[in-house]
CSV table of C-alpha atoms and ligand atoms in Angstrom, one decimal:
chain,number,residue,atom,x,y,z
A,1,UNK,CA,0.0,0.0,0.0
A,2,UNK,CA,1.4,3.4,-1.0
A,3,UNK,CA,1.7,5.8,1.9
A,4,UNK,CA,-0.5,8.9,1.5
A,5,UNK,CA,1.1,12.1,2.9
A,6,UNK,CA,-0.3,15.6,3.3
A,7,UNK,CA,1.5,18.6,1.8
A,8,UNK,CA,0.0,22.1,1.8
A,9,UNK,CA,-3.6,21.1,1.5
A,10,UNK,CA,-3.2,18.0,-0.7
A,11,UNK,CA,-3.2,14.3,0.1
A,12,UNK,CA,-0.7,12.7,-2.2
A,13,UNK,CA,1.1,9.3,-2.7
A,14,UNK,CA,4.5,9.9,-1.0
A,15,UNK,CA,6.4,9.7,-4.3
A,16,UNK,CA,4.5,12.6,-5.6
A,17,UNK,CA,4.9,14.9,-2.6
A,18,UNK,CA,7.2,17.9,-3.2
A,19,UNK,CA,8.7,20.6,-1.0
A,20,UNK,CA,11.0,23.4,-2.5
A,21,UNK,CA,14.8,23.3,-2.1
A,22,UNK,CA,14.3,26.9,-0.9
A,23,UNK,CA,12.0,25.9,1.9
A,24,UNK,CA,13.4,27.4,5.2
A,25,UNK,CA,12.8,24.1,6.9
A,26,UNK,CA,15.4,22.5,4.6
A,27,UNK,CA,17.9,25.4,4.5
A,28,UNK,CA,17.6,26.8,8.0
A,29,UNK,CA,15.9,24.2,10.2
A,30,UNK,CA,13.3,27.0,10.5
A,31,UNK,CA,10.3,24.9,11.4
A,32,UNK,CA,8.6,23.0,14.2
A,33,UNK,CA,7.1,19.5,14.5
A,34,UNK,CA,4.8,17.3,16.5
A,35,UNK,CA,4.6,13.5,16.9
A,36,UNK,CA,1.3,12.1,17.9
A,37,UNK,CA,0.8,8.4,18.7
A,38,UNK,CA,-2.0,6.4,17.2
A,39,UNK,CA,-3.5,3.5,19.2
A,40,UNK,CA,-6.6,1.6,18.0
A,41,UNK,CA,-6.7,4.0,15.1
A,42,UNK,CA,-7.1,7.0,17.5
A,43,UNK,CA,-4.9,9.9,18.4
A,44,UNK,CA,-3.3,10.0,21.8
A,45,UNK,CA,-3.0,13.2,23.9
A,46,UNK,CA,-4.1,15.1,20.8
A,47,UNK,CA,-5.2,18.4,22.4
A,48,UNK,CA,-1.8,18.7,24.1
A,49,UNK,CA,0.1,18.3,20.8
A,50,UNK,CA,-2.0,21.0,19.0
A,51,UNK,CA,-1.6,23.3,22.0
A,52,UNK,CA,2.2,22.8,22.0
A,53,UNK,CA,2.3,23.3,18.3
A,54,UNK,CA,0.5,26.6,18.6
A,55,UNK,CA,3.0,27.7,21.3
A,56,UNK,CA,6.1,26.6,19.3
A,57,UNK,CA,4.8,28.5,16.2
A,58,UNK,CA,4.0,31.6,18.3
A,59,UNK,CA,7.4,31.6,19.9
A,60,UNK,CA,9.0,31.7,16.4
A,61,UNK,CA,6.5,34.1,14.9
A,62,UNK,CA,5.3,31.5,12.3
A,63,UNK,CA,1.6,31.8,11.5
A,64,UNK,CA,-0.4,28.8,12.7
A,65,UNK,CA,-1.9,27.6,9.4
A,66,UNK,CA,-4.9,25.8,11.0
A,67,UNK,CA,-7.1,25.8,14.1
A,68,UNK,CA,-7.3,22.9,16.5
A,69,UNK,CA,-10.4,21.4,14.7
A,70,UNK,CA,-8.8,21.6,11.3
A,71,UNK,CA,-5.6,19.9,12.6
A,72,UNK,CA,-7.7,17.2,14.0
A,73,UNK,CA,-9.6,16.7,10.7
A,74,UNK,CA,-6.3,16.4,8.8
A,75,UNK,CA,-4.8,14.0,11.3
A,76,UNK,CA,-8.0,11.8,11.1
A,77,UNK,CA,-8.1,11.9,7.4
A,78,UNK,CA,-4.5,10.8,7.1
A,79,UNK,CA,-5.0,8.0,9.6
A,80,UNK,CA,-8.0,6.8,7.6
A,81,UNK,CA,-6.4,7.1,4.2
A,82,UNK,CA,-3.4,5.0,5.5
A,83,UNK,CA,-5.6,2.6,7.5
A,84,UNK,CA,-3.3,3.3,10.4
A,85,UNK,CA,-4.2,1.4,13.6
A,86,UNK,CA,-1.0,1.7,15.6
A,87,UNK,CA,1.9,4.1,15.0
A,88,UNK,CA,2.5,7.8,14.7
A,89,UNK,CA,1.5,10.9,12.8
A,90,UNK,CA,4.4,13.3,12.2
A,91,UNK,CA,3.5,16.9,11.5
A,92,UNK,CA,5.9,19.6,10.4
A,93,UNK,CA,5.3,23.3,9.8
A,94,UNK,CA,8.1,25.5,8.4
A,95,UNK,CA,8.3,29.2,7.7
A,96,UNK,CA,7.9,28.3,4.0
A,97,UNK,CA,9.6,28.9,0.7
A,98,UNK,CA,10.6,32.5,0.1
A,99,UNK,CA,12.0,31.5,-3.4
A,100,UNK,CA,15.6,32.1,-2.4
A,101,UNK,CA,18.1,31.8,0.5
A,102,UNK,CA,18.2,34.7,3.0
A,103,UNK,CA,18.8,34.7,6.7
A,104,UNK,CA,16.1,37.3,7.3
A,105,UNK,CA,12.6,36.0,7.8
A,106,UNK,CA,10.4,36.5,4.7
A,107,UNK,CA,7.3,38.7,4.9
A,108,UNK,CA,4.6,36.4,6.3
A,109,UNK,CA,1.9,38.1,4.2
A,110,UNK,CA,3.8,36.8,1.1
A,111,UNK,CA,5.4,33.6,2.2
A,112,UNK,CA,3.0,31.1,3.8
A,113,UNK,CA,4.1,28.2,6.0
A,114,UNK,CA,4.8,24.8,4.5
A,115,UNK,CA,2.7,22.0,6.1
A,116,UNK,CA,3.7,18.4,5.9
A,117,UNK,CA,2.1,15.4,7.7
A,118,UNK,CA,2.8,11.7,7.3
A,119,UNK,CA,2.0,8.5,9.1
A,120,UNK,CA,4.4,5.9,10.4
A,121,UNK,CA,2.9,2.4,11.0
A,122,UNK,CA,4.4,0.7,14.1
A,123,UNK,CA,2.5,-2.4,14.9
A,124,UNK,CA,3.4,-3.4,18.5
A,125,UNK,CA,4.1,0.2,19.6
A,126,UNK,CA,2.1,-0.3,22.8
A,127,UNK,CA,3.2,-3.9,23.4
A,128,UNK,CA,6.9,-3.0,23.0
A,129,UNK,CA,9.3,-5.8,24.3
A,130,UNK,CA,11.8,-3.0,25.2
A,131,UNK,CA,9.4,-2.0,28.0
A,132,UNK,CA,9.8,-5.4,29.6
A,133,UNK,CA,13.6,-5.5,29.2
A,134,UNK,CA,14.2,-1.8,30.0
A,135,UNK,CA,16.6,0.4,28.2
A,136,UNK,CA,20.3,1.2,28.7
A,137,UNK,CA,21.6,4.8,28.3
A,138,UNK,CA,24.8,6.7,28.4
A,139,UNK,CA,25.2,10.3,29.6
A,140,UNK,CA,26.6,12.9,27.2
A,141,UNK,CA,27.0,16.7,27.4
A,142,UNK,CA,24.0,18.8,26.4
A,143,UNK,CA,25.3,21.2,23.9
A,144,UNK,CA,22.0,22.2,22.3
A,145,UNK,CA,20.7,25.7,21.9
A,146,UNK,CA,18.9,27.6,24.8
A,147,UNK,CA,15.3,27.2,23.5
A,148,UNK,CA,14.7,23.5,23.9
A,149,UNK,CA,11.1,24.3,24.9
A,150,UNK,CA,10.3,25.0,21.3
A,151,UNK,CA,9.9,21.8,19.3
A,152,UNK,CA,12.1,22.7,16.3
A,153,UNK,CA,13.3,20.4,13.6
A,154,UNK,CA,17.0,21.2,14.6
A,155,UNK,CA,17.6,17.6,15.5
A,156,UNK,CA,21.3,17.2,14.6
A,157,UNK,CA,22.6,16.9,18.1
A,158,UNK,CA,19.9,14.5,19.3
A,159,UNK,CA,20.7,12.4,16.2
A,160,UNK,CA,24.4,12.5,17.1
A,161,UNK,CA,23.5,11.5,20.6
A,162,UNK,CA,21.6,8.5,19.4
A,163,UNK,CA,24.6,7.5,17.3
A,164,UNK,CA,26.9,7.9,20.3
A,165,UNK,CA,24.5,5.6,22.2
A,166,UNK,CA,24.6,3.1,19.4
A,167,UNK,CA,28.4,3.2,19.2
A,168,UNK,CA,28.4,2.5,23.0
A,169,UNK,CA,26.1,-0.5,22.5
A,170,UNK,CA,23.2,1.1,24.3
A,171,UNK,CA,19.7,2.4,23.4
A,172,UNK,CA,19.8,6.1,24.1
A,173,UNK,CA,21.6,9.1,25.7
A,174,UNK,CA,20.8,11.4,28.6
A,175,UNK,CA,21.9,14.9,28.2
A,176,UNK,CA,23.8,16.7,31.0
A,177,UNK,CA,24.3,20.4,31.6
A,178,UNK,CA,26.0,22.0,34.6
A,179,UNK,CA,26.1,18.7,36.3
A,180,UNK,CA,22.3,18.0,36.0
A,181,UNK,CA,20.4,15.8,33.5
A,182,UNK,CA,18.2,17.9,31.2
A,183,UNK,CA,16.4,15.3,29.2
A,184,UNK,CA,16.9,12.3,26.8
A,185,UNK,CA,17.7,12.8,23.1
A,186,UNK,CA,14.0,12.6,22.4
A,187,UNK,CA,12.3,12.1,25.8
A,188,UNK,CA,11.8,13.5,29.3
A,189,UNK,CA,13.5,11.7,32.1
A,190,UNK,CA,12.7,10.6,35.7
A,191,UNK,CA,14.1,8.7,38.6
A,192,UNK,CA,12.4,7.1,41.5
A,193,UNK,CA,13.9,7.0,45.0
A,194,UNK,CA,12.1,5.9,48.1
A,195,UNK,CA,8.8,5.9,46.3
A,196,UNK,CA,9.2,9.6,45.1
A,197,UNK,CA,9.3,10.4,41.4
A,198,UNK,CA,11.9,13.1,40.6
A,199,UNK,CA,11.9,15.0,37.3
A,200,UNK,CA,13.3,18.3,36.1
A,201,UNK,CA,10.9,21.2,36.3
A,202,UNK,CA,9.7,22.9,33.1
A,203,UNK,CA,11.9,25.7,31.7
A,204,UNK,CA,13.5,26.7,28.4
A,205,UNK,CA,16.1,23.9,29.1
A,206,UNK,CA,13.7,21.1,28.1
A,207,UNK,CA,10.8,20.2,25.9
A,208,UNK,CA,7.5,20.5,27.7
A,209,UNK,CA,6.6,16.9,27.0
A,210,UNK,CA,2.9,16.1,26.4
A,211,UNK,CA,3.4,12.6,27.7
A,212,UNK,CA,5.2,14.1,30.8
A,213,UNK,CA,2.1,16.3,31.5
A,214,UNK,CA,-0.2,13.3,31.3
A,215,UNK,CA,2.1,11.2,33.4
A,216,UNK,CA,2.3,13.7,36.2
A,217,UNK,CA,-1.5,13.9,36.2
A,218,UNK,CA,-1.9,10.2,36.4
A,219,UNK,CA,0.8,10.0,39.1
A,220,UNK,CA,-1.1,12.5,41.2
A,221,UNK,CA,-4.3,10.5,40.7
A,222,UNK,CA,-2.5,7.4,41.8
A,223,UNK,CA,-1.3,9.3,45.0
A,224,UNK,CA,2.4,9.0,43.9
A,225,UNK,CA,4.6,11.8,45.1
A,226,UNK,CA,6.4,13.9,42.4
A,227,UNK,CA,9.3,16.2,43.1
A,228,UNK,CA,10.1,18.6,40.2
A,229,UNK,CA,13.8,19.3,40.6
A,230,UNK,CA,16.9,18.6,38.6
A,231,UNK,CA,19.0,15.5,39.4
A,232,UNK,CA,22.5,14.4,38.6
A,233,UNK,CA,23.7,11.3,36.8
A,234,UNK,CA,25.2,9.9,40.1
A,235,UNK,CA,21.8,10.4,41.8
A,236,UNK,CA,20.2,8.5,38.9
A,237,UNK,CA,22.7,5.7,39.2
A,238,UNK,CA,21.8,5.4,42.9
A,239,UNK,CA,18.0,5.5,42.3
A,240,UNK,CA,15.6,2.6,42.8
A,241,UNK,CA,14.3,3.1,39.2
A,242,UNK,CA,14.7,5.3,36.2
A,243,UNK,CA,12.4,5.9,33.2
A,244,UNK,CA,11.6,8.2,30.4
A,245,UNK,CA,8.5,9.4,28.5
A,246,UNK,CA,7.7,10.4,25.0
A,247,UNK,CA,4.8,10.2,22.6
A,248,UNK,CA,6.4,7.3,20.8
A,249,UNK,CA,7.8,5.3,23.7
A,250,UNK,CA,5.0,6.2,26.3
A,251,UNK,CA,6.7,5.3,29.6
A,252,UNK,CA,9.9,3.4,29.1
A,253,UNK,CA,12.0,1.9,32.0
A,254,UNK,CA,15.8,2.6,32.1
A,255,UNK,CA,17.8,-0.2,33.7
A,256,UNK,CA,21.4,1.0,33.1
A,257,UNK,CA,23.2,4.4,33.1
A,258,UNK,CA,26.8,4.6,31.9
A,259,UNK,CA,27.3,0.9,32.6
A,260,UNK,CA,25.9,1.0,36.2
A,261,UNK,CA,22.7,-0.9,36.9
A,262,UNK,CA,19.8,1.1,38.2
A,263,UNK,CA,18.1,-0.6,41.1
A,264,UNK,CA,17.9,-4.4,40.4
A,265,UNK,CA,18.8,-3.9,36.8
A,266,UNK,CA,15.2,-4.8,35.7
A,267,UNK,CA,12.2,-2.5,35.1
A,268,UNK,CA,10.9,-1.3,38.5
A,269,UNK,CA,7.3,-1.4,39.8
A,270,UNK,CA,6.6,2.4,39.6
A,271,UNK,CA,7.7,2.7,35.9
A,272,UNK,CA,5.8,-0.5,35.1
A,273,UNK,CA,2.6,0.6,36.8
A,274,UNK,CA,2.8,4.1,35.3
A,275,UNK,CA,3.2,2.6,31.8
A,276,UNK,CA,0.1,0.5,32.3
A,277,UNK,CA,-1.9,3.5,33.7
A,278,UNK,CA,-0.7,5.7,30.8
A,279,UNK,CA,-1.6,3.2,28.1
A,280,UNK,CA,-5.0,2.5,29.7
A,281,UNK,CA,-5.9,6.1,30.2
A,282,UNK,CA,-4.6,7.2,26.8
A,283,UNK,CA,-6.6,4.6,25.0
A,284,UNK,CA,-9.7,5.8,26.8
A,285,UNK,CA,-9.0,9.5,26.1
A,286,UNK,CA,-7.8,9.0,22.5
A,287,UNK,CA,-9.7,10.8,19.7
B,1,PDD,N1,10.3,13.5,20.8
B,1,PDD,N2,12.2,15.9,24.9
B,1,PDD,C1,12.6,15.9,23.6
B,1,PDD,C2,13.9,16.5,23.3
B,1,PDD,C3,11.8,15.3,22.6
B,1,PDD,O1,12.2,15.3,21.4
B,1,PDD,C4,10.6,14.7,23.0
B,1,PDD,C5,9.7,14.1,22.0
B,1,PDD,C6,10.2,14.7,24.4
B,1,PDD,C7,8.9,14.1,24.8
B,1,PDD,O2,7.8,14.9,24.4
B,1,PDD,P1,6.4,14.3,24.2
B,1,PDD,O3,6.0,13.5,25.4
B,1,PDD,O4,5.5,15.4,23.9
B,1,PDD,O5,6.6,13.3,23.0
B,1,PDD,C8,11.1,15.4,25.3
B,1,PDD,C9,9.5,13.0,19.8
B,1,PDD,C10,8.6,11.8,20.2
B,1,PDD,C11,10.3,12.8,18.5
B,1,PDD,O6,11.2,13.6,18.3
B,1,PDD,O7,10.1,11.8,17.8
């Protein structure tokens, strides 16, 4: 089955989709994105993703090409056209194609944003065996820019971090700045010590994860204590449990950091329970 993608108002077979070489997303990484999971053919945490998209666009002064209802309609249409039951919808909005290369932003009255969406089918996304085994991570310096709260398509360093992890024979990397863990290459991170969940507070240093927001809500409902404060790699190594969250991984246990076992070296009860709660509640609330 040919994948159908969305480009600037049209649904096209992927081979027919075109974006200009002058698009600022391509030349300047001048664009933002969202990734929304699909379970049972429905969109998970959808309202959160459209709200964050609106915020990312506003922070960069890019016009939001659609309202929340229109975004929902396009997502649903793409899910339907691709018969997607489990996987992701990727959405990207760039500052568009001004017809030439220039550092200065083009006039938004003339140059309209480029909008691209596509689906990724991932059967078994929820029933991921990695969640039972747990993941291994290394720590690396966080050398990204200072506005990590904006979900831009500048993903070179996170990609390099994933390659460093791969070269080290592990699954992912945790980023460290001024001695404290900021986040994972593409996820928000947590440790559990003495029953308390610790995670870095929101600021410009990290992406304001939609899965993070849902997880903290569910943790509060389950009477779990959450402490929002930065933690070090040493503290993480000495924790009872560690885990991370993202739209594509949901809640993922971490069992090793820089070669040191976390807790027993197996996924812990808090992360395991939170993953179950997150998946149950997300399926119920999916649109
Ligand atoms: N990544 N931090 C970073 C740097 C991320 O790239 C992501 C998401 C998150 C988690 O945010 P959320 O819970 O809203 O997915 C945190 C997506 C999944 C990606 O790049 O594929």
